[in-house]
Short mmCIF file of C-alpha atoms in Angstrom, two decimals:
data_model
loop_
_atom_site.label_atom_id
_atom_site.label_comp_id
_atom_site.label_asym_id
_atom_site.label_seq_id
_atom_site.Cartn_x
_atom_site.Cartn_y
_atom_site.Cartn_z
CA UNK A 1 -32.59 -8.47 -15.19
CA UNK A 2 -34.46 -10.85 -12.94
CA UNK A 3 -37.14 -8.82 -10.72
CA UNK A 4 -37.01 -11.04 -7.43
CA UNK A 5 -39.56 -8.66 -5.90
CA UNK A 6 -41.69 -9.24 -8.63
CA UNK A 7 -41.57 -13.19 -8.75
CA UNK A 8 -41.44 -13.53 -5.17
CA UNK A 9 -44.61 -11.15 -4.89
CA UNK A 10 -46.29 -12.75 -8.00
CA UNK A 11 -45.12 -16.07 -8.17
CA UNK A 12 -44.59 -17.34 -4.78
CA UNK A 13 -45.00 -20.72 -5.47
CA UNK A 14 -42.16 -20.87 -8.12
CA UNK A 15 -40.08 -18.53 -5.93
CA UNK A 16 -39.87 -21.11 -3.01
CA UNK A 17 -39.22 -24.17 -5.28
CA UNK A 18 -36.56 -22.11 -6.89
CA UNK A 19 -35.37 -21.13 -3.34
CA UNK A 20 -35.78 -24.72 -2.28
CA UNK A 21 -33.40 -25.93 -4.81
CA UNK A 22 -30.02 -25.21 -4.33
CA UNK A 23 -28.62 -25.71 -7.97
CA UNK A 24 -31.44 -24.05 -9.91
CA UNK A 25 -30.80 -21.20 -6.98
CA UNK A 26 -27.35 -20.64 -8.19
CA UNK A 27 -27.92 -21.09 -11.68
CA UNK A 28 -30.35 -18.01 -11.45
CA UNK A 29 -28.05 -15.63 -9.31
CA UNK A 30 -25.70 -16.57 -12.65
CA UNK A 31 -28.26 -15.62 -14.79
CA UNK A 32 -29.20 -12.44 -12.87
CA UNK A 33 -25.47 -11.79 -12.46
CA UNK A 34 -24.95 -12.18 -16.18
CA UNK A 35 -27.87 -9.91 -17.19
CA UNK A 36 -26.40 -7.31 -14.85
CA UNK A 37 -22.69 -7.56 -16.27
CA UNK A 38 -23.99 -7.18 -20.15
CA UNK A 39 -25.83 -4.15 -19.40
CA UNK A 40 -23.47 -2.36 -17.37
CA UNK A 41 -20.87 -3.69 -20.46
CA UNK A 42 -23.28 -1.83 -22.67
CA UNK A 43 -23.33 0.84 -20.81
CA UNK A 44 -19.44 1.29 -20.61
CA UNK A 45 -18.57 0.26 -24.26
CA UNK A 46 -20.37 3.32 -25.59
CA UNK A 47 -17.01 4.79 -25.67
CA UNK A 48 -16.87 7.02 -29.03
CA UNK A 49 -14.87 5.87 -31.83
CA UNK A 50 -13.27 8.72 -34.55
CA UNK A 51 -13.21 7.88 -38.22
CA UNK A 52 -10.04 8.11 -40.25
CA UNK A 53 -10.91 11.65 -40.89
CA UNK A 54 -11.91 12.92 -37.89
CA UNK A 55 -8.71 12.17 -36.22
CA UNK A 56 -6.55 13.79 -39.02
CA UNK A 57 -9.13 16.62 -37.87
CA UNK A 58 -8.06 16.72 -34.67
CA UNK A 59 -5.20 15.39 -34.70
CA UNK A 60 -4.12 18.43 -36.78
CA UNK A 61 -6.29 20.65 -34.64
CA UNK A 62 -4.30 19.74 -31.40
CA UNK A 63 -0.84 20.16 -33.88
CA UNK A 64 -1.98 23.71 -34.30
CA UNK A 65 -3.15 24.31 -30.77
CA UNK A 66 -0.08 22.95 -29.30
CA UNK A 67 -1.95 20.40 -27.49
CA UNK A 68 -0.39 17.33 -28.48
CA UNK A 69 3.59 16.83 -28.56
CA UNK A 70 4.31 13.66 -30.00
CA UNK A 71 7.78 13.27 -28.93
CA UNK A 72 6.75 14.09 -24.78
CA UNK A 73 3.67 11.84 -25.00
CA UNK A 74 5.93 8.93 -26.34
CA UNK A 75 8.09 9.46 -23.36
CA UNK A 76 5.53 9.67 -20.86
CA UNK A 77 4.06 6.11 -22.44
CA UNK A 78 7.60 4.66 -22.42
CA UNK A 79 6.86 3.57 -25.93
CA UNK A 80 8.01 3.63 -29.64
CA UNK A 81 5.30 4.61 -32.19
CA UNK A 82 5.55 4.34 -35.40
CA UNK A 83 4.55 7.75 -36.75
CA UNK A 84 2.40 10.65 -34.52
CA UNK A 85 -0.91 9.75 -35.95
CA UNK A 86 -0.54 6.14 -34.39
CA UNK A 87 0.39 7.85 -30.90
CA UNK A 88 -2.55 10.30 -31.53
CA UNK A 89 -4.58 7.22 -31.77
CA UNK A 90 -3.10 5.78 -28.51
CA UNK A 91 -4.00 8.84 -26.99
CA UNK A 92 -7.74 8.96 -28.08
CA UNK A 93 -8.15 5.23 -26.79
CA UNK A 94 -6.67 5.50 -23.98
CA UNK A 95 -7.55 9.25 -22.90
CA UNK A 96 -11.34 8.29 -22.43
CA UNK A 97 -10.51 6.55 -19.36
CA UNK A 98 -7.01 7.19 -18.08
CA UNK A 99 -5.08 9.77 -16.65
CA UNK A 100 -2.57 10.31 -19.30
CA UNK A 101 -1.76 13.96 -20.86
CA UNK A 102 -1.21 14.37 -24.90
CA UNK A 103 1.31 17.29 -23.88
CA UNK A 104 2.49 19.05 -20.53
CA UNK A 105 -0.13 22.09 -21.34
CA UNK A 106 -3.22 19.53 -21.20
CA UNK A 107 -4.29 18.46 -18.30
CA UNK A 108 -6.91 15.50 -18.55
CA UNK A 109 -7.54 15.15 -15.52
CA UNK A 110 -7.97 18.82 -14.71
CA UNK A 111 -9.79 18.89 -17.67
CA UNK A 112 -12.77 16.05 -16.25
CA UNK A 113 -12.84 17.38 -12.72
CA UNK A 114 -13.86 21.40 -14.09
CA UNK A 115 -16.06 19.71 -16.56
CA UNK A 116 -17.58 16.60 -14.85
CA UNK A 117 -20.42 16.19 -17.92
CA UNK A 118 -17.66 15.20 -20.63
CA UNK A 119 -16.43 13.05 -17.63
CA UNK A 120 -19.94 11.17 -17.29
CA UNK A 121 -20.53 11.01 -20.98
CA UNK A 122 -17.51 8.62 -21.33
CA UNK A 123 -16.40 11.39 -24.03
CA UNK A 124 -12.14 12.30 -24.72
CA UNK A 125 -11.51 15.43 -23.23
CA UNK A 126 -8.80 16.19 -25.62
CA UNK A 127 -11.34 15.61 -28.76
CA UNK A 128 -14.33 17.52 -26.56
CA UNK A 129 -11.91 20.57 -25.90
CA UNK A 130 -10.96 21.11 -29.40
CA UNK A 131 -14.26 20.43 -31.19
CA UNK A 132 -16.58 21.99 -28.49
CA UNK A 133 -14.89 23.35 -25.14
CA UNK A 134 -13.31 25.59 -26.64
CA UNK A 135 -16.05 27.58 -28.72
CA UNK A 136 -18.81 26.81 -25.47
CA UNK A 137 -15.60 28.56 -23.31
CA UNK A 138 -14.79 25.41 -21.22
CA UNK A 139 -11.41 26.00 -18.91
CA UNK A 140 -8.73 26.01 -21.49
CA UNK A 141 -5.77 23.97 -20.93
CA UNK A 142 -3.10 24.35 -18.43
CA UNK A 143 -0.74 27.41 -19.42
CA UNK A 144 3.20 25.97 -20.02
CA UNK A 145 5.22 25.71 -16.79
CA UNK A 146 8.22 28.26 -16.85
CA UNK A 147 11.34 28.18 -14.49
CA UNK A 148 11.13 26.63 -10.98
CA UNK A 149 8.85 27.59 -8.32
CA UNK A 150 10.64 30.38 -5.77
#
């Protein structure tokens, strides 16, 4: 990124014609603005990716848990997949970053706020719970909701 304090301190002479020049002024705040957009891009994009076997892992590892239900997450996405690995998938993408469930005993959501870390790292709760939360002792998921409330 573009240091004004450091040009302006440094190189005054070039900071004032670059001031005094109204198109070379914008195309620097572009520039700068640029430079400040493709590192916070960086930043973001570090999202975490699962190979082809590490979401049969887990996808089989939430199966067994009971943490993912296939037919209730397709009806909370309003959507038709074509098999449960490909909503598992959906999931995984779109879990890093939105509120969205796999099952009504997972809560994401609750998930990030009692574990604000795995929030900040950018990682899937879902994915973090099953390969890590659970054996470090992180909140386990919500507990099924029986009957109304009295």
């Amino acid at each position: 990124m573009i240091n004004k304090h450091y040009i302006k301190t440094k190189m005054p002479k070039f900071f004032n014609f670059i001031k005094s020049q109204p198109v070379l002024l914008k195309m620097a705040k572009k520039v700068d603005q640029y430079q400040r957009n493709r590192v916070y891009k960086s930043k973001v994009n570090q999202t975490k990716y699962y190979t082809a076997e590490e979401t049969a892992y887990l996808l089989e590892q939430s199966r067994a848990q009971g943490l993912f239900d296939y037919t209730w997450y397709s009806q909370q996405q309003s959507r038709v997949f074509s098999c449960e690995r490909e909503a598992f998938e959906d999931y995984l993408a779109k879990g890093a970053f939105s509120n969205i469930n796999p099952s009504p005993v997972f809560d994401t959501e609750l998930y990030y706020k009692t574990n604000t870390d795995i929030y900040l790292q950018g990682e899937q709760a879902l994915a973090h719970y099953i390969l890590n939360g659970k054996v470090e002792g992180r909140m386990a998921p919500m507990p099924p909701r029986t009957g109304a409330l009295k």
